[in-house]
C-alpha positions as semicolon CSV with decimal commas, in nm:
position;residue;x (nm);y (nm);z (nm)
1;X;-0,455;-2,132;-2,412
2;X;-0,614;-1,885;-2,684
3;X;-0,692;-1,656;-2,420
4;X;-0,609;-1,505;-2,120
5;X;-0,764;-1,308;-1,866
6;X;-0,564;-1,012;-1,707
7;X;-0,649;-0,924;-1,355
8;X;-0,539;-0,724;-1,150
9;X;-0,346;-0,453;-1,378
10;X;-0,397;-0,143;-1,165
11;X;-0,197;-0,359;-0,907
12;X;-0,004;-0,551;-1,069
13;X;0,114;-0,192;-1,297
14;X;0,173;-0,024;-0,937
15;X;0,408;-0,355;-0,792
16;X;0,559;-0,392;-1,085
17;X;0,638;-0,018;-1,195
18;X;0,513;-0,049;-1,540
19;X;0,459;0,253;-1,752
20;X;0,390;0,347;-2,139
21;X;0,303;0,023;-2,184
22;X;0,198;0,065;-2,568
23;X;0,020;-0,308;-2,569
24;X;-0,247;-0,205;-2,335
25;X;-0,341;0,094;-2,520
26;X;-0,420;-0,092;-2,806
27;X;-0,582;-0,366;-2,657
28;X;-0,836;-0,456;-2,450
29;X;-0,714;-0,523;-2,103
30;X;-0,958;-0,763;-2,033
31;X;-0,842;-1,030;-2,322
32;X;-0,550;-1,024;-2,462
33;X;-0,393;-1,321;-2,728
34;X;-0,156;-1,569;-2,667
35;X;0,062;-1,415;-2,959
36;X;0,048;-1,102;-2,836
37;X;0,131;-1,180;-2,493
38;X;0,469;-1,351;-2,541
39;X;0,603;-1,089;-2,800
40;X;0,585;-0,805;-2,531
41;X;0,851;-0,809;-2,204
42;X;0,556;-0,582;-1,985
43;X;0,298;-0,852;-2,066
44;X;0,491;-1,111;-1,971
45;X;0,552;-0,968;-1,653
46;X;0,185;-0,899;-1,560
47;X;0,123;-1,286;-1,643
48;X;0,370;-1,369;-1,416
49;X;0,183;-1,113;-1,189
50;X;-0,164;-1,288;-1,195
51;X;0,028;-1,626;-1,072
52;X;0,101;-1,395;-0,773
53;X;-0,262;-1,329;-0,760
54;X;-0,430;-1,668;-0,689
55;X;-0,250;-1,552;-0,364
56;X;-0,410;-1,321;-0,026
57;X;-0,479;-1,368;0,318
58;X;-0,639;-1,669;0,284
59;X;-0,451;-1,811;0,001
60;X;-0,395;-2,107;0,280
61;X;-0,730;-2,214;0,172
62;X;-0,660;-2,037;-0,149
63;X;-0,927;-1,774;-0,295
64;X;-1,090;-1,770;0,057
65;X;-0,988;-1,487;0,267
66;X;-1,313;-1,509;0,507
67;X;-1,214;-1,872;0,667
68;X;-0,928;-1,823;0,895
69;X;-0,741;-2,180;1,018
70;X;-0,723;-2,010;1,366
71;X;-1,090;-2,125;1,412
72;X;-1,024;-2,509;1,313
73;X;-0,729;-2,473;1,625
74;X;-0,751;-2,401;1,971
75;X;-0,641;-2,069;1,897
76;X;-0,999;-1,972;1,831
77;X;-1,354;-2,001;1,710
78;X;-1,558;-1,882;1,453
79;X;-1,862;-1,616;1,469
80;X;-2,217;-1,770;1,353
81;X;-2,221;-1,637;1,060
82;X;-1,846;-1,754;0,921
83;X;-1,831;-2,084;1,055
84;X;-1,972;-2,214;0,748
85;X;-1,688;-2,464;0,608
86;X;-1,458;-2,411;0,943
87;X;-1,804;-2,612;1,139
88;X;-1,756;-2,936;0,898
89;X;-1,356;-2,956;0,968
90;X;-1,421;-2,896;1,330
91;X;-1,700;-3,188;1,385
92;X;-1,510;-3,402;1,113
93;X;-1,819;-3,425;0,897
94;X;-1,669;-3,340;0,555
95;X;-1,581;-3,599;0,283
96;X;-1,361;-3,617;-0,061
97;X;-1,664;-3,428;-0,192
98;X;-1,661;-3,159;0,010
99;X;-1,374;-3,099;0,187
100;X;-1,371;-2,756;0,287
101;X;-0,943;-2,747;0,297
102;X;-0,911;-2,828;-0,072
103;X;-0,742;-2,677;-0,292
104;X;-0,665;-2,914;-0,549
105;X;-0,771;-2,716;-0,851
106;X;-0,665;-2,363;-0,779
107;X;-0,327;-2,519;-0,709
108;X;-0,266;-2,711;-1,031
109;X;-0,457;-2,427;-1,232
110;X;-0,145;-2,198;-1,105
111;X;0,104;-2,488;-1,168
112;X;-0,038;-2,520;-1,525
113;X;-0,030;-2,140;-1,582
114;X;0,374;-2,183;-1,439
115;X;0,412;-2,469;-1,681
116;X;0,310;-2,264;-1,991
117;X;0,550;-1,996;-1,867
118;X;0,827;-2,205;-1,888
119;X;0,700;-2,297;-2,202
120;X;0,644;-2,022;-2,342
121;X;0,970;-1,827;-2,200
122;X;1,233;-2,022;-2,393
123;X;1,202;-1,838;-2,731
124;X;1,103;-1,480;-2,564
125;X;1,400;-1,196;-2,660
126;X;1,496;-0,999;-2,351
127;X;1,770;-0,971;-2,135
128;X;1,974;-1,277;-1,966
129;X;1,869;-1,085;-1,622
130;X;1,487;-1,042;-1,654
131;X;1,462;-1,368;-1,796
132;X;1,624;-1,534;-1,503
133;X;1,440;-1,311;-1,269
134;X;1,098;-1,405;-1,416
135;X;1,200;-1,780;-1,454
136;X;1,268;-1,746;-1,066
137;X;0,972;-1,583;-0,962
138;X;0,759;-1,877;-1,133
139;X;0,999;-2,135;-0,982
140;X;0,893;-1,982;-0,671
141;X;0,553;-1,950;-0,692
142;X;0,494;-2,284;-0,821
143;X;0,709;-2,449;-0,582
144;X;0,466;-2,243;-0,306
145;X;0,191;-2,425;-0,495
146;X;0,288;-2,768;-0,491
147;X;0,392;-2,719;-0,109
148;X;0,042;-2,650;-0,063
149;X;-0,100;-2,941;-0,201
150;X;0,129;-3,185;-0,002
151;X;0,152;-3,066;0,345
152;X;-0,273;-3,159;0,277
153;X;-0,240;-3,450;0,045
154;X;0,083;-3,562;0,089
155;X;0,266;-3,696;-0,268
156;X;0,115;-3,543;-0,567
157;X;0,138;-3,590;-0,928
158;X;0,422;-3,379;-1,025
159;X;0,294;-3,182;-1,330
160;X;0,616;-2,950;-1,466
161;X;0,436;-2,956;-1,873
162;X;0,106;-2,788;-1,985
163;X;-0,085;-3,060;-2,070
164;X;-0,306;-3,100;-2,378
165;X;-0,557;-3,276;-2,469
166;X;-0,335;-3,522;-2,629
167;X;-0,128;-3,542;-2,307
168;X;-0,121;-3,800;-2,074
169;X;-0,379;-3,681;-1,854
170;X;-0,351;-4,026;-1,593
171;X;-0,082;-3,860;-1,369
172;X;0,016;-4,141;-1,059
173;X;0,126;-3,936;-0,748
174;X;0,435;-3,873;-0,665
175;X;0,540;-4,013;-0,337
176;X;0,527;-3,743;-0,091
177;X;0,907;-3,790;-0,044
178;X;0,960;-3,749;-0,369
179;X;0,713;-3,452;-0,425
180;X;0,903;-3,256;-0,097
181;X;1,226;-3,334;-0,305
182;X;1,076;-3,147;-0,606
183;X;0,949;-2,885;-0,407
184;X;1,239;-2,807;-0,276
185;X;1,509;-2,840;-0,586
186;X;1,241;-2,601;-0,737
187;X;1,334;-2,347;-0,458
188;X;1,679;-2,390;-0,479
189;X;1,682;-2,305;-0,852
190;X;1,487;-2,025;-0,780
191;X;1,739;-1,910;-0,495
192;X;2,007;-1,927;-0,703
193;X;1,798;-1,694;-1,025
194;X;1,636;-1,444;-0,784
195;X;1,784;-1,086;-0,714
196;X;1,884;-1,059;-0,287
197;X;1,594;-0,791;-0,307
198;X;1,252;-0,744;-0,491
199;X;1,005;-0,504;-0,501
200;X;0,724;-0,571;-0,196
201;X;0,473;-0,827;-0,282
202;X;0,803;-0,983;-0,536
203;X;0,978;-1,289;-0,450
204;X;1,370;-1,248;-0,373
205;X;1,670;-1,526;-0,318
206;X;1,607;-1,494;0,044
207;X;1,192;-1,555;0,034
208;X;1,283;-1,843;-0,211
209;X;1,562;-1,965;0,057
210;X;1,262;-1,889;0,406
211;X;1,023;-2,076;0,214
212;X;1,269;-2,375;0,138
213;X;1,342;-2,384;0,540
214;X;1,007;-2,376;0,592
215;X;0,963;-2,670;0,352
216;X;1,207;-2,899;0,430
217;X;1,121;-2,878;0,866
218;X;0,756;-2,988;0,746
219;X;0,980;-3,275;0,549
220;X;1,150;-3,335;0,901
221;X;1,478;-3,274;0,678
222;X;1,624;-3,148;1,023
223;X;1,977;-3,056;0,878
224;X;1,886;-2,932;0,590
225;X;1,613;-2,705;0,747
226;X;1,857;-2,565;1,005
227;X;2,134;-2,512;0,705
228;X;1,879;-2,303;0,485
229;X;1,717;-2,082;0,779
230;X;2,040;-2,017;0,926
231;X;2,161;-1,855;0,595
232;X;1,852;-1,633;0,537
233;X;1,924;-1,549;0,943
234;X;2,311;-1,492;0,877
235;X;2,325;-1,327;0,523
236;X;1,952;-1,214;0,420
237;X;2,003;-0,872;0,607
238;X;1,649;-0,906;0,791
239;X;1,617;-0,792;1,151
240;X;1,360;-0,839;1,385
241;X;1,158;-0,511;1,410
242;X;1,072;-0,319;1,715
243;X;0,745;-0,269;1,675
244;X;0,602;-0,631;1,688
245;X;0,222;-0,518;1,660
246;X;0,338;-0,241;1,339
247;X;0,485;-0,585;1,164
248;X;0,073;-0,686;1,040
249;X;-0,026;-0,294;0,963
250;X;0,234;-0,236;0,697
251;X;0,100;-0,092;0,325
252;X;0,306;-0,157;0,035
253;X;0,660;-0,045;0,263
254;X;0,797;-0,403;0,425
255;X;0,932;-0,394;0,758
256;X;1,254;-0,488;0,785
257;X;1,178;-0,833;0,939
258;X;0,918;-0,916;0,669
259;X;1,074;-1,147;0,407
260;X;0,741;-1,201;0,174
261;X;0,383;-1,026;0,169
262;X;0,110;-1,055;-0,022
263;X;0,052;-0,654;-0,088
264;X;-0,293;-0,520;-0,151
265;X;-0,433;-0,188;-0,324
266;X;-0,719;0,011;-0,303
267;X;-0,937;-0,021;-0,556
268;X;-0,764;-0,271;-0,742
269;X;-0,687;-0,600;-0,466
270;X;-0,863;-0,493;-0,118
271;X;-0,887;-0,790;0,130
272;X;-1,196;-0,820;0,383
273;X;-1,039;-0,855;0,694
274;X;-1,132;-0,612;0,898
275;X;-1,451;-0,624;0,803
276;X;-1,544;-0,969;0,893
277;X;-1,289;-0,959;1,197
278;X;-1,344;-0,608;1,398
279;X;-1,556;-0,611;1,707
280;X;-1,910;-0,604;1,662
281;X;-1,919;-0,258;1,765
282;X;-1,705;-0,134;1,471
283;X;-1,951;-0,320;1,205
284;X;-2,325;-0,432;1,370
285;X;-2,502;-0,633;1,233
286;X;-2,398;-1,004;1,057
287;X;-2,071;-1,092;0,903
288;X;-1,888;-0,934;1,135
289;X;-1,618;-1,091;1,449
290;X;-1,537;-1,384;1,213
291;X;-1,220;-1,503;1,482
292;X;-1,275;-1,526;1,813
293;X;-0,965;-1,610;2,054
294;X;-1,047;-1,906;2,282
295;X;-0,996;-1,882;2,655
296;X;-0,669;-2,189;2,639
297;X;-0,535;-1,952;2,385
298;X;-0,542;-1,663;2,643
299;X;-0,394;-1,859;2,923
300;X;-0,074;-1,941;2,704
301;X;0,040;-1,606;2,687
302;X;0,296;-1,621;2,979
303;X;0,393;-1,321;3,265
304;X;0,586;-1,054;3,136
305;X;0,797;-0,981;3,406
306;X;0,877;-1,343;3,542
307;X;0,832;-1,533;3,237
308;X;0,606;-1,791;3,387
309;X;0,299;-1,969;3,231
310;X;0,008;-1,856;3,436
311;X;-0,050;-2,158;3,611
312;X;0,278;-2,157;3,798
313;X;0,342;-2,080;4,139
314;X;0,509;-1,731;4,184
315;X;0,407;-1,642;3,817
316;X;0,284;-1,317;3,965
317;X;-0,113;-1,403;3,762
318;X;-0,395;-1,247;3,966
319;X;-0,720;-1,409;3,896
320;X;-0,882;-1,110;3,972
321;X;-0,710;-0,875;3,708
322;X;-0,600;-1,179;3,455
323;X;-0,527;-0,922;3,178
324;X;-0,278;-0,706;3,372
325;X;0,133;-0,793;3,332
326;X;0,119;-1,050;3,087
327;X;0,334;-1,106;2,738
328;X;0,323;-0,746;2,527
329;X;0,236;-1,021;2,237
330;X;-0,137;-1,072;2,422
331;X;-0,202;-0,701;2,379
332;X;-0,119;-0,687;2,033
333;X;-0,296;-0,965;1,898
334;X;-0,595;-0,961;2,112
335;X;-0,897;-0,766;2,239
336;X;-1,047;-0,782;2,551
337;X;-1,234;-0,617;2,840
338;X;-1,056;-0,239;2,866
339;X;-0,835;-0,292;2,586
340;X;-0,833;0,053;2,438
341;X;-0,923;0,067;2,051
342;X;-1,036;0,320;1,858
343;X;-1,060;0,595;2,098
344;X;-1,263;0,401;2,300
345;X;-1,250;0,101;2,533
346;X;-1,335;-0,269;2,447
347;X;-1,669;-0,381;2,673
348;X;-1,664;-0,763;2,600
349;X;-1,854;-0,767;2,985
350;X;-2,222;-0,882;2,959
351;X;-2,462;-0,648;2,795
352;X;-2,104;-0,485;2,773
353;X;-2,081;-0,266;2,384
354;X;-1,869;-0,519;2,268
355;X;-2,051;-0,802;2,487
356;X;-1,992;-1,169;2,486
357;X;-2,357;-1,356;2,417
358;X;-2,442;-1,737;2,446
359;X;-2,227;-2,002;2,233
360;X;-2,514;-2,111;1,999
361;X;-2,665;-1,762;1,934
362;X;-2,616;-1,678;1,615
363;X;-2,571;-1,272;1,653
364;X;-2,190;-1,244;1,558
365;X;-2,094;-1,068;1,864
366;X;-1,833;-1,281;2,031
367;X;-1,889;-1,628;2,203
368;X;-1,560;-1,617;2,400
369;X;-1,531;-1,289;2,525
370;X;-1,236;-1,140;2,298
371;X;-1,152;-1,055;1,912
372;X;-0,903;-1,086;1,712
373;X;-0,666;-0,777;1,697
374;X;-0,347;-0,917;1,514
375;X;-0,330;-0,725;1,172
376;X;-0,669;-0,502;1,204
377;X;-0,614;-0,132;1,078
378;X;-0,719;0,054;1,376
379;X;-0,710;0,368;1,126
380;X;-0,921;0,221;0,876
381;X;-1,277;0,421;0,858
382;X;-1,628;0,252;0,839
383;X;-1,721;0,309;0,474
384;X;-1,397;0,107;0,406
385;X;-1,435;-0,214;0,657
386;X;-1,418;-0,462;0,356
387;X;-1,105;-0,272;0,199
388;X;-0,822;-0,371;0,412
389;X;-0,488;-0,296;0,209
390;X;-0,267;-0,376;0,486
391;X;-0,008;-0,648;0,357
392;X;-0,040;-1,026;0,451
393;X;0,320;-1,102;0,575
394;X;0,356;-1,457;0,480
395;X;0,751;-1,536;0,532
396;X;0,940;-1,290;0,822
397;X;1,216;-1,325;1,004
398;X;1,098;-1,429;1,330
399;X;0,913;-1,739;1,149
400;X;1,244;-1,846;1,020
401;X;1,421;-1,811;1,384
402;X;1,206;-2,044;1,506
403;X;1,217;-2,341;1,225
404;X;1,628;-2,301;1,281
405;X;1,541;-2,314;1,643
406;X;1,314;-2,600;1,612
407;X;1,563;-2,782;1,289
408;X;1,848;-2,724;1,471
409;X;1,699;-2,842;1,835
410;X;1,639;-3,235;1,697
411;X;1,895;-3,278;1,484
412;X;2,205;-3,145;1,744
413;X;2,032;-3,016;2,013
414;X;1,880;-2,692;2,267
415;X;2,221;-2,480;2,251
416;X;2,209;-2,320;1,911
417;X;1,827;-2,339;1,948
418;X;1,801;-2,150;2,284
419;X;1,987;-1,838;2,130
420;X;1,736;-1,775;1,886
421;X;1,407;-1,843;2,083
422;X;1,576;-1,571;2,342
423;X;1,597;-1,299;2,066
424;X;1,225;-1,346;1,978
425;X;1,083;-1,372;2,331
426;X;1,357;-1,073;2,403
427;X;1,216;-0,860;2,107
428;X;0,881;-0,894;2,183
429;X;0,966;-0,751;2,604
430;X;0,980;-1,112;2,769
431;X;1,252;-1,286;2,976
432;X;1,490;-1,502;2,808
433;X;1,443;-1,873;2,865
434;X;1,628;-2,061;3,164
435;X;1,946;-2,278;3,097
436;X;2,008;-2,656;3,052
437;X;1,709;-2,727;2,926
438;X;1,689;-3,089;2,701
439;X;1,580;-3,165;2,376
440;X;1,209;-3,273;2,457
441;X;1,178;-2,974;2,680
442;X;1,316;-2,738;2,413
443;X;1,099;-2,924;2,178
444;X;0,759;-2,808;2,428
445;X;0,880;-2,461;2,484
446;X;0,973;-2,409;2,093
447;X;0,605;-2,524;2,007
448;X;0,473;-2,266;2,284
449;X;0,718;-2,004;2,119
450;X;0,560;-2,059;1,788
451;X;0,214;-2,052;1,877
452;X;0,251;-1,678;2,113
453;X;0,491;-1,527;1,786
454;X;0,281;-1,678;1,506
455;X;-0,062;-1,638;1,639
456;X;-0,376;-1,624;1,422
457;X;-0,094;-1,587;1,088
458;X;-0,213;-1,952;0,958
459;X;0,067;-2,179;1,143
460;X;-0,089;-2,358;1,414
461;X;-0,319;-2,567;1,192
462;X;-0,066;-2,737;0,981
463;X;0,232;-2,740;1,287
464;X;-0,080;-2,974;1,460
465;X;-0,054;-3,193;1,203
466;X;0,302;-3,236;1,110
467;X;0,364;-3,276;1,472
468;X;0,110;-3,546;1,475
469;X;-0,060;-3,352;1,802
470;X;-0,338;-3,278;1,689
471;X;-0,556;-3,606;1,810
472;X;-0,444;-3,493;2,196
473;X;-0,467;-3,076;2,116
474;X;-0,826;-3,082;1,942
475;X;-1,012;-3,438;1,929
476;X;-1,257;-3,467;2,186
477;X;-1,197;-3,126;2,292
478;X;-1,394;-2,817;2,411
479;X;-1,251;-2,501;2,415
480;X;-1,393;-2,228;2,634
481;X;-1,472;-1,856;2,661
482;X;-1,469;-1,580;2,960
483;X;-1,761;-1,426;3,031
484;X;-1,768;-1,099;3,271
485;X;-2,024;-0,919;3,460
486;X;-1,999;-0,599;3,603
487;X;-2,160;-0,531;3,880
488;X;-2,146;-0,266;4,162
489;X;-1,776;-0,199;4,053
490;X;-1,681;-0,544;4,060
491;X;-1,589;-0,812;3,768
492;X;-1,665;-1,154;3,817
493;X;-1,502;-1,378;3,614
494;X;-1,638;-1,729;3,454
495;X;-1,493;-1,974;3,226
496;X;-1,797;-2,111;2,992
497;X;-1,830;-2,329;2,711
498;X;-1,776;-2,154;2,393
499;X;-1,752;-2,391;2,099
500;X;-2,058;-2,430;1,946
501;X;-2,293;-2,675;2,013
502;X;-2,348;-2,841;1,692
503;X;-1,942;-2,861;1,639
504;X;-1,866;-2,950;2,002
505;X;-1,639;-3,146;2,098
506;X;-1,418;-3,095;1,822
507;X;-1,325;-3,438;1,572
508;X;-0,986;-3,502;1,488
509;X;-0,866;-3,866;1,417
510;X;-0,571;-4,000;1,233
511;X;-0,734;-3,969;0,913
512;X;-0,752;-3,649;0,946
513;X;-0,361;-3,621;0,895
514;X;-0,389;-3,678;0,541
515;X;-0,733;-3,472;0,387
516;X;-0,893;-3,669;0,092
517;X;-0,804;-3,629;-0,260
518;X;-1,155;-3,460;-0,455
519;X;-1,393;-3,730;-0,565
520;X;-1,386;-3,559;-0,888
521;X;-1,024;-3,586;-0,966
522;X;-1,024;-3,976;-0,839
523;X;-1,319;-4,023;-1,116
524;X;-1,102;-3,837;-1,379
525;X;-0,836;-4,015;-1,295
526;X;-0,837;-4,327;-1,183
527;X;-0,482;-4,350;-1,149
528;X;-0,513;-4,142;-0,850
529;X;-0,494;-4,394;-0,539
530;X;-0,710;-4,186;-0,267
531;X;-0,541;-4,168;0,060
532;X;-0,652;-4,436;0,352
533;X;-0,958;-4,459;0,556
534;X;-1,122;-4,189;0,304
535;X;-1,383;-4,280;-0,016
């Protein structure tokens, strides 16, 4: 590596607290040598920073913060415009050379960049405690990296050397067991190196321990996942905030339930999602209403007061005013006919401001009759739409209640599970759930939990998979919309179609389970065996 490109340093300098830093005074910021790079404690610590950076809200599909998995789900669907990659993974039309999910080389670019750290960092002079705090934060991240490739690819080659040309450059993957065992040993080191609290948008013991729970419940490591959870629950000093819809509008300043964010900066990091996500009113014209909640993602939000799914007798759901007494959690992740926003109220009625228009048009107005609201900056002014700075919070407390909940639930049962679902569903204003409930109905109502607390924050797409639901949730499947007229003083209400027609019904098979290794990296290496049923 003779050189390296610096991004970021306005934000990285801010997260970091960097000052006087003589090196970049002298040199230009833009390139600076491998030499000099490794000879100065401040530079070492912004390299470590632009690992961090291949990170943002879309760093599940990594560099791509305009594609959100919500619209592959049946949490939503895309606008016209932004379907784009989202239409081939709905209609199952995309191959090993172009599958829209991968990822492969932004991953292992990071993972080589980690590998020449740890390199590199042996020899360095500075103190015991930054070095093990760096060496940490670049377990972490590329333990984060290599999760990413598996819960899409399943085993991996596992890469822990820069290579060189005169490397062995025919890498055989890993099994996936064996790459989950990596993954997380690679978190437990870091655990054990990382401070119990970090700067915001800075890994600490406690993300590196979240993370590993998360990990090892995709593994189906049930004890293991409940053991590591539990202590981030018990000794991590998180709590669950009070102000559930304040959690996704936080700048630079975690709440106390968050646990890791991806922190943004204007001018130097700025995400786009407000402007490709508020309602068309907010932003006319194209690009614009990007996620659009489906109707079945509506209907799951439950009753406040009673605690019932809407369907159930004596749930206390009026047909007639369907958006009145139901889970706080609906109002603060979704917009919809007299939601007030903005000083004003949402018209999502036909020929409404906000209005719903047919499936296939291709204005980006909404096709289901709601937007997103879940982490939009209802402060944020028009000349700065596609500036967001609010922080992505990737790894928060309530996330790690429920993969104890969920760990804990198959491997000894509801009991322990029951108390921590309650103190979610509690937090957020609803009814704790009723006793003496089994495993496989804990099991259901944990799955519900997780898709109401985690909503449009990236989860549902891979818990689909790693559930192995995702044939019965999405394959053949239509998902639908709510269109409202007005008239004389009185809403009607319709359920329509809303998926568009060219991706409708939605394709999911079991080869979907496992997405295909690039083409490219097969031809390169033709020790790579490509997973089955894909070219």
């Amino acid at each position: 590596m003779k050189k390296y490109f610096l991004q970021y340093i306005i934000c990285c300098l801010t997260i970091w607290g960097l000052s006087g830093c003589s090196k970049l005074d002298q040199t230009p910021v833009d390139r600076l040598s491998d030499e000099t790079i490794w000879k100065d404690p401040k530079l070492i610590q912004l390299y470590v920073a632009d690992i961090y950076a291949n990170l943002g809200i879309g760093f599940d599909l990594l560099s791509d913060d305009t594609s959100p998995l919500a619209c592959i789900t049946d949490e939503a669907r895309g606008s016209y415009s932004w379907l784009g990659a989202n239409s081939t993974v709905i209609n199952g039309a995309f191959s090993s050379v172009d599958a829209p999910l991968n990822n492969w080389t932004n991953a292992y670019k990071s993972i080589r960049k980690a590998n020449v750290f740890f390199k590199k960092i042996v020899d360095v002079k500075m103190a015991d405690a930054d070095k093990n705090n760096l060496i940490g934060q670049v377990k972490f991240l590329r333990a984060f990296y290599y999760f990413e490739l598996v819960k899409r690819f399943g085993g991996v080659p596992i890469i822990t050397e820069p290579q060189e040309l005169e490397s062995d450059l025919m890498v055989k993957r890993a099994t996936e067991a064996d790459t989950y065992t990596f993954i997380t040993k690679e978190l437990e080191d870091a655990a054990n190196l990382l401070p119990a609290t970090a700067p915001g948008g800075l890994a600490s013991k406690w993300a590196a321990k979240a993370l590993q729970g998360r990990v090892l419940l995709y593994a189906g490591q049930w004890p293991a996942a409940a053991a590591a959870s539990l202590e981030v629950i018990e000794k991590g000093g998180y709590n669950l905030s009070d102000d559930y819809s304040g959690l996704f509008t936080t700048k630079q300043h975690p709440s106390e339930e968050s646990i890791f964010e991806i922190q943004y900066l204007d001018p130097a990091k700025t995400s786009s999602y407000d402007g490709i996500n508020v309602p068309y009113f907010d932003n006319p014209g194209n690009y614009t209403s990007c996620t659009l909640p489906t109707q079945e993602m509506v209907d799951d939000y439950e009753m406040k007061v009673t605690g019932l799914a809407i369907s159930t007798p004596g749930s206390g759901y009026d047909p007639n005013h369907p958006y009145q007494g139901r889970d706080p959690r609906f109002y603060a992740s979704i917009l919809f006919e007299g939601a007030s926003w903005k000083g004003r109220t949402i018209q999502t009625r036909v020929d409404g401001t906000d209005g719903i228009v047919d499936r296939n048009s291709n204005e980006d107005r909404t096709k289901t009759g709601y937007y997103v609201r879940k982490y939009l900056d209802e402060k944020l002014p028009l000349e700065k739409i596609f500036n967001s700075t609010q922080s992505w919070v990737e790894l928060r407390l309530a996330e790690v209640m429920l993969n104890y909940a969920e760990a804990v639930n198959e491997a000894e049962g509801p009991a322990k599970a029951k108390i921590y679902i309650d103190k979610i569903r509690q937090r957020a204003g609803m009814p704790a759930i009723k006793d003496g409930l089994g495993k496989e109905d804990m099991r259901n109502l944990i799955r519900h939990e997780r898709k109401i607390e985690l909503a449009f924050e990236n989860h549902r797409y891979w818990d689909l998979r790693r559930w192995r639901i995702a044939e019965d949730v999405l394959n053949g499947k239509v998902f639908h919309g709510m269109k409202i007229t007005l008239t004389n003083g009185v809403y009607k209400y319709e359920r329509v179609e809303a998926d568009l027609g060219a991706s409708s019904p939605r394709v999911f098979t079991d080869k979907y389970y496992y997405l295909p290794i690039p083409k490219g990296e097969i031809e390169k290496n033709p020790n790579l065996e490509q997973n089955k049923d894909w070219n």
